[in-house]
Amino acid sequence: MDDLNYLNEAIIEAKKAARSGEVPIGAVVVDEKGEIIGRGHNLCESTNDPTAHAEIIALREAGVKKGTWRLDDCVLYVTMEPCPMCAGALINARIKKVVYGADEYRFGSAGTLLNLLQFPSFEHNVLIKGPIAQEECSGLMQEFFARLRQKEKRT
């Protein structure tokens, strides 16, 4: 599978989030054999947990599956550029590479606003590839928030 195929798996996760009223961001963790070992989508609203971002959930699942928190041979695919919290988690997990679908202009921490993933003073740096599906992934966000605004107008 190539990057777009794995990103499509993250898009499936993002659509699950949207269907349940969550911000539509999805992520998958892929190991060195090409197997998806972690999946996640945003769950902040349903769990009342500000850390329940797609990346965090996918990392947790991957850590359990691998039996270690060190995911140094793994790649994370995510629909939107990671925020500072998720970038920190990716660094701590020793993720090898992040491939993201769309730039995040408010909190992007893989180069759009700042680049925490490759901060020179950090012991571990994460390779970055993205955006690779800007239109589709940002479109999911635009549709979600347009529907939310319409719903708010009606109430």
XYZ file of N, CA and C in Angstrom:
465
model
N 0.848 -1.192 0.000
C 0.000 0.000 0.000
C 0.886 1.244 0.000
N 0.363 2.296 -0.596
C 1.117 3.541 -0.617
C 0.501 4.556 0.345
N 1.115 5.720 0.422
C 0.673 6.735 1.371
C -0.804 7.084 1.234
N -1.289 7.234 0.012
C -2.699 7.601 -0.169
C -3.645 6.507 0.311
N -3.257 5.253 0.128
C -4.101 4.158 0.627
C -4.201 4.189 2.146
N -3.078 4.394 2.815
C -3.110 4.477 4.277
C -3.865 5.720 4.734
N -3.673 6.828 4.014
C -4.410 8.043 4.376
C -5.910 7.829 4.198
N -6.291 7.062 3.202
C -7.718 6.752 3.019
C -8.276 6.005 4.222
N -7.459 5.179 4.867
C -7.886 4.504 6.090
C -8.114 5.530 7.205
N -7.258 6.538 7.259
C -7.449 7.618 8.237
C -8.705 8.423 7.911
N -8.999 8.610 6.638
C -10.215 9.319 6.226
C -11.453 8.547 6.664
N -11.406 7.230 6.573
C -12.519 6.400 7.074
C -12.745 6.681 8.553
N -11.662 6.777 9.309
C -11.772 7.095 10.738
C -12.356 8.490 10.940
N -11.929 9.449 10.133
C -12.438 10.824 10.242
C -13.950 10.867 9.991
N -14.404 10.081 9.043
C -15.840 10.045 8.743
C -16.627 9.420 9.894
N -16.032 8.457 10.595
C -16.672 7.897 11.794
C -16.856 8.996 12.836
N -15.822 9.813 13.001
C -15.902 10.918 13.958
C -17.040 11.860 13.585
N -17.112 12.237 12.329
C -18.148 13.170 11.869
C -19.548 12.612 12.111
N -19.723 11.329 11.829
C -21.044 10.711 12.033
C -21.482 10.744 13.493
N -20.522 10.777 14.406
C -20.889 10.801 15.821
C -20.791 12.199 16.432
N -20.695 13.223 15.583
C -20.689 14.597 16.067
C -19.346 15.104 16.540
N -18.295 14.385 16.214
C -16.939 14.780 16.589
C -16.255 15.485 15.412
N -15.277 16.318 15.721
C -14.486 16.959 14.667
C -13.860 15.845 13.822
N -14.049 15.894 12.494
C -13.655 14.774 11.627
C -12.159 14.680 11.335
N -11.441 14.165 12.308
C -10.020 13.892 12.127
C -9.813 12.415 12.445
N -9.075 11.744 11.575
C -8.792 10.328 11.757
C -7.314 10.051 11.585
N -6.870 8.949 12.197
C -5.450 8.583 12.137
C -5.288 7.073 12.160
N -4.216 6.609 11.546
C -3.810 5.203 11.651
C -2.300 5.147 11.838
N -1.863 4.127 12.581
C -0.437 3.866 12.768
C -0.111 2.594 11.995
N 0.945 2.666 11.199
C 1.367 1.545 10.356
C 2.757 1.095 10.804
N 2.912 -0.205 11.021
C 4.214 -0.723 11.468
C 5.148 -0.957 10.283
N 6.345 -1.450 10.591
C 7.380 -1.642 9.573
C 7.009 -2.694 8.535
N 6.032 -3.562 8.842
C 5.580 -4.583 7.886
C 4.445 -4.078 7.002
N 3.973 -2.861 7.257
C 2.868 -2.304 6.482
C 1.504 -2.625 7.054
N 1.477 -3.136 8.281
C 0.212 -3.490 8.924
C -0.295 -2.312 9.761
N -1.588 -2.041 9.660
C -2.192 -1.019 10.498
C -2.345 -1.608 11.901
N -1.663 -0.983 12.865
C -1.684 -1.498 14.243
C -2.402 -0.558 15.212
N -2.843 0.582 14.714
C -3.583 1.511 15.552
C -4.505 2.367 14.706
N -5.713 2.555 15.205
C -6.701 3.396 14.526
C -7.291 4.341 15.553
N -7.637 5.529 15.099
C -8.286 6.452 16.013
C -9.005 7.556 15.271
N -10.018 8.083 15.922
C -10.684 9.297 15.445
C -11.045 10.122 16.664
N -11.261 11.390 16.445
C -11.527 12.285 17.565
C -12.703 11.796 18.397
N -12.534 11.857 19.710
C -13.571 11.454 20.664
C -13.701 12.457 21.815
N -13.209 13.667 21.629
C -13.212 14.664 22.709
C -14.619 14.945 23.222
N -15.575 15.120 22.328
C -16.941 15.468 22.726
C -17.620 14.330 23.482
N -17.497 13.129 22.956
C -18.214 12.000 23.569
C -17.577 11.517 24.864
N -16.290 11.788 25.050
C -15.607 11.327 26.262
C -15.325 12.459 27.244
N -15.598 13.707 26.822
C -15.246 14.887 27.635
C -13.772 14.877 28.016
N -12.953 14.462 27.053
C -11.514 14.329 27.270
C -10.771 15.172 26.232
N -10.135 16.254 26.663
C -9.436 17.106 25.704
C -8.241 16.435 25.033
N -7.801 15.298 25.561
C -6.673 14.590 24.944
C -7.122 13.493 23.982
N -8.415 13.331 23.781
C -8.922 12.239 22.942
C -8.889 12.605 21.457
N -7.718 13.025 21.004
C -7.511 13.320 19.582
C -7.225 12.015 18.839
N -7.485 12.028 17.553
C -7.300 10.836 16.717
C -5.903 10.242 16.862
N -4.885 11.104 16.832
C -3.509 10.619 16.900
C -3.232 9.916 18.225
N -3.708 10.489 19.313
C -3.463 9.929 20.644
C -4.114 8.550 20.757
N -5.334 8.451 20.285
C -6.061 7.175 20.348
C -5.362 6.113 19.492
N -4.922 6.502 18.292
C -4.211 5.557 17.416
C -2.878 5.132 18.041
N -2.159 6.074 18.663
C -0.891 5.733 19.328
C -1.116 4.764 20.477
N -2.159 5.008 21.270
C -2.447 4.110 22.398
C -2.712 2.692 21.918
N -3.532 2.569 20.875
C -3.850 1.244 20.345
C -2.602 0.569 19.790
N -1.770 1.333 19.085
C -0.540 0.765 18.520
C 0.407 0.301 19.623
N 0.522 1.084 20.683
C 1.381 0.704 21.801
C 0.937 -0.599 22.450
N -0.374 -0.733 22.607
C -0.909 -1.975 23.186
C -0.609 -3.148 22.265
N -0.857 -2.945 20.970
C -0.649 -4.038 20.015
C 0.829 -4.444 19.927
N 1.726 -3.459 19.953
C 3.167 -3.754 19.873
C 3.742 -4.202 21.213
N 3.057 -3.890 22.293
C 3.570 -4.224 23.611
C 4.649 -3.274 24.089
N 4.693 -2.092 23.512
C 5.667 -1.070 23.911
C 5.160 0.302 23.462
N 5.576 1.325 24.191
C 5.221 2.685 23.798
C 6.179 3.223 22.748
N 7.275 2.532 22.525
C 8.268 2.964 21.535
C 7.841 2.485 20.148
N 7.428 3.419 19.338
C 6.907 3.100 17.997
C 7.864 3.609 16.920
N 9.164 3.380 17.142
C 10.193 3.987 16.306
C 10.263 3.494 14.871
N 9.647 2.393 14.554
C 9.622 1.925 13.165
C 8.262 2.157 12.509
N 7.446 2.983 13.134
C 6.067 3.174 12.665
C 5.857 4.537 12.007
N 4.834 4.580 11.166
C 4.423 5.806 10.495
C 2.988 6.102 10.905
N 2.717 7.363 11.210
C 1.354 7.780 11.525
C 0.791 8.544 10.334
N -0.398 8.143 9.910
C -1.139 8.831 8.854
C -2.314 9.521 9.520
N -2.486 10.809 9.238
C -3.550 11.580 9.883
C -4.129 12.559 8.876
N -5.418 12.798 8.977
C -6.098 13.627 7.980
C -5.720 15.096 8.067
N -5.411 15.585 9.274
C -5.012 16.983 9.450
C -3.642 17.038 10.131
N -2.912 18.065 9.842
C -1.615 18.288 10.470
C -1.760 18.273 11.995
N -0.884 17.582 12.694
C -1.007 17.474 14.148
C -0.899 18.812 14.891
N -1.619 18.897 16.004
C -1.558 20.044 16.909
C -0.326 19.895 17.808
N -0.023 20.894 18.634
C 1.148 20.773 19.522
C 1.084 19.577 20.469
N -0.087 19.288 21.043
C -0.199 18.148 21.959
C 0.130 16.844 21.236
N -0.456 16.665 20.066
C -0.235 15.424 19.318
C 1.197 15.344 18.800
N 1.766 16.481 18.395
C 3.166 16.486 17.954
C 4.063 16.020 19.094
N 3.791 16.494 20.303
C 4.571 16.054 21.460
C 4.443 14.565 21.701
N 3.236 14.039 21.569
C 3.024 12.601 21.754
C 3.760 11.797 20.684
N 3.769 12.291 19.458
C 4.466 11.593 18.371
C 5.968 11.558 18.616
N 6.499 12.655 19.126
C 7.924 12.701 19.465
C 8.209 11.715 20.586
N 7.402 11.750 21.633
C 7.619 10.859 22.778
C 7.483 9.388 22.407
N 6.609 9.088 21.444
C 6.422 7.709 20.989
C 7.526 7.275 20.029
N 8.378 8.206 19.652
C 9.485 7.943 18.726
C 9.001 7.543 17.331
N 7.815 8.047 16.954
C 7.290 7.773 15.608
C 8.344 8.179 14.580
N 8.504 7.352 13.581
C 9.514 7.587 12.538
C 9.085 8.716 11.590
N 7.791 8.687 11.195
C 7.336 9.611 10.153
C 5.858 9.896 10.336
N 5.461 11.118 9.993
C 4.054 11.516 9.969
C 3.715 11.905 8.540
N 2.618 11.355 8.053
C 2.083 11.735 6.745
C 0.702 12.315 7.013
N 0.492 13.568 6.627
C -0.798 14.188 6.910
C -1.483 14.677 5.636
N -2.813 14.733 5.737
C -3.624 15.078 4.576
C -3.699 16.558 4.277
N -3.958 17.389 5.298
C -4.177 18.817 5.066
C -3.479 19.655 6.126
N -3.041 20.836 5.708
C -2.452 21.788 6.639
C -3.504 22.241 7.643
N -3.039 22.563 8.844
C -3.905 23.064 9.915
C -3.428 24.467 10.251
N -4.214 25.463 9.848
C -3.768 26.852 9.928
C -3.925 27.483 11.304
N -4.582 26.807 12.235
C -4.745 27.355 13.582
C -3.744 26.755 14.566
N -3.471 25.445 14.443
C -2.628 24.768 15.422
C -1.542 23.890 14.797
N -1.347 23.965 13.504
C -0.424 23.071 12.807
C 0.995 23.108 13.360
N 1.474 21.936 13.783
C 2.788 21.841 14.417
C 3.758 20.964 13.648
N 3.496 20.807 12.353
C 4.414 20.069 11.476
C 4.922 20.997 10.379
N 4.918 22.296 10.675
C 5.483 23.251 9.732
C 4.580 24.403 9.344
N 3.269 24.256 9.483
C 2.385 25.340 9.065
C 2.511 26.551 9.986
N 2.358 26.360 11.283
C 2.552 27.453 12.247
C 3.910 27.345 12.921
N 4.251 26.154 13.323
C 5.545 25.865 13.918
C 5.875 24.415 13.594
N 7.118 24.054 13.823
C 7.533 22.688 13.521
C 8.119 22.040 14.768
N 7.244 21.545 15.618
C 7.699 20.841 16.814
C 8.312 19.493 16.480
N 7.832 18.878 15.399
C 8.298 17.533 15.056
C 9.775 17.491 14.683
N 10.312 18.642 14.285
C 11.727 18.692 13.897
C 12.468 19.808 14.630
N 12.057 20.054 15.863
C 12.698 21.091 16.670
C 14.149 20.702 16.922
N 15.091 21.565 16.582
C 16.511 21.196 16.629
C 17.026 20.698 17.982
N 16.473 21.190 19.080
C 16.985 20.811 20.400
C 16.425 19.499 20.926
N 15.408 18.957 20.253
C 14.814 17.710 20.735
C 15.686 16.524 20.362
N 15.672 15.530 21.220
C 16.468 14.320 21.008
C 15.965 13.511 19.808
N 14.654 13.508 19.592
C 14.067 12.737 18.487
C 13.350 13.686 17.539
N 13.569 13.518 16.265
C 12.858 14.267 15.237
C 12.052 13.302 14.389
N 10.917 13.778 13.902
C 9.981 12.979 13.114
C 10.025 13.471 11.676
N 10.148 12.556 10.732
C 10.054 12.933 9.322
C 8.624 13.377 9.032
N 8.468 14.309 8.109
C 7.149 14.864 7.799
C 6.904 14.783 6.298
N 5.702 14.343 5.940
C 5.270 14.390 4.546
C 3.842 14.921 4.537
N 3.628 15.985 3.829
C 2.281 16.519 3.730
C 2.309 17.987 3.349
N 1.204 18.486 2.953
C -0.091 17.817 2.819
C -0.143 16.978 1.534
N -0.832 15.839 1.611
C -0.924 14.987 0.417
C -2.355 14.851 -0.100
N -3.326 15.396 0.616
C -4.733 15.347 0.165
C -5.463 16.555 0.744
N -4.891 17.727 0.509
C -5.385 18.975 1.094
C -6.883 19.170 0.848
N -7.290 19.051 -0.386
C -8.684 19.342 -0.735
C -9.666 18.399 -0.043
N -9.407 17.111 -0.107
C -10.333 16.150 0.473
C -10.393 16.259 1.998
N -9.239 16.343 2.629
C -9.214 16.354 4.100
C -9.723 17.674 4.675
N -9.343 18.783 4.075
C -9.874 20.052 4.572
C -11.354 20.172 4.235
N -11.784 19.524 3.154
C -13.205 19.507 2.793
C -14.058 18.826 3.855
N -13.541 17.762 4.450
C -14.263 17.094 5.541
C -14.509 18.068 6.689
N -13.496 18.853 7.026
C -13.610 19.822 8.109
C -14.598 20.930 7.738
N -14.488 21.442 6.522
C -15.379 22.531 6.087
C -16.832 22.087 6.095
N -17.103 20.881 5.591
C -18.480 20.351 5.591
C -19.002 20.204 7.012
N -18.183 19.654 7.893
C -18.588 19.427 9.275
C -18.966 20.742 9.947
N -18.106 21.742 9.836
C -18.372 23.006 10.512
C -19.499 23.791 9.845
N -19.686 23.634 8.532
C -20.834 24.264 7.861
C -22.140 23.665 8.383
N -22.182 22.331 8.528
C -23.383 21.680 9.090
C -23.620 22.115 10.532
N -22.557 22.241 11.289
C -22.671 22.668 12.685
C -23.229 24.088 12.780
N -22.748 24.973 11.913
C -23.252 26.364 11.911
C -24.718 26.401 11.502
N -25.099 25.576 10.513
C -26.507 25.516 10.092
C -27.379 25.040 11.234
N -26.918 24.023 11.950
C -27.670 23.472 13.070
C -27.838 24.527 14.166
N -26.763 25.288 14.424
C -26.828 26.337 15.451
C -27.789 27.449 15.052
N -27.875 27.767 13.768
C -28.803 28.800 13.281
C -30.246 28.394 13.513
N -30.516 27.083 13.367
C -31.877 26.593 13.516
C -32.327 26.552 14.974
N -31.394 26.520 15.889
C -31.794 26.426 17.307
C -31.820 27.763 17.998
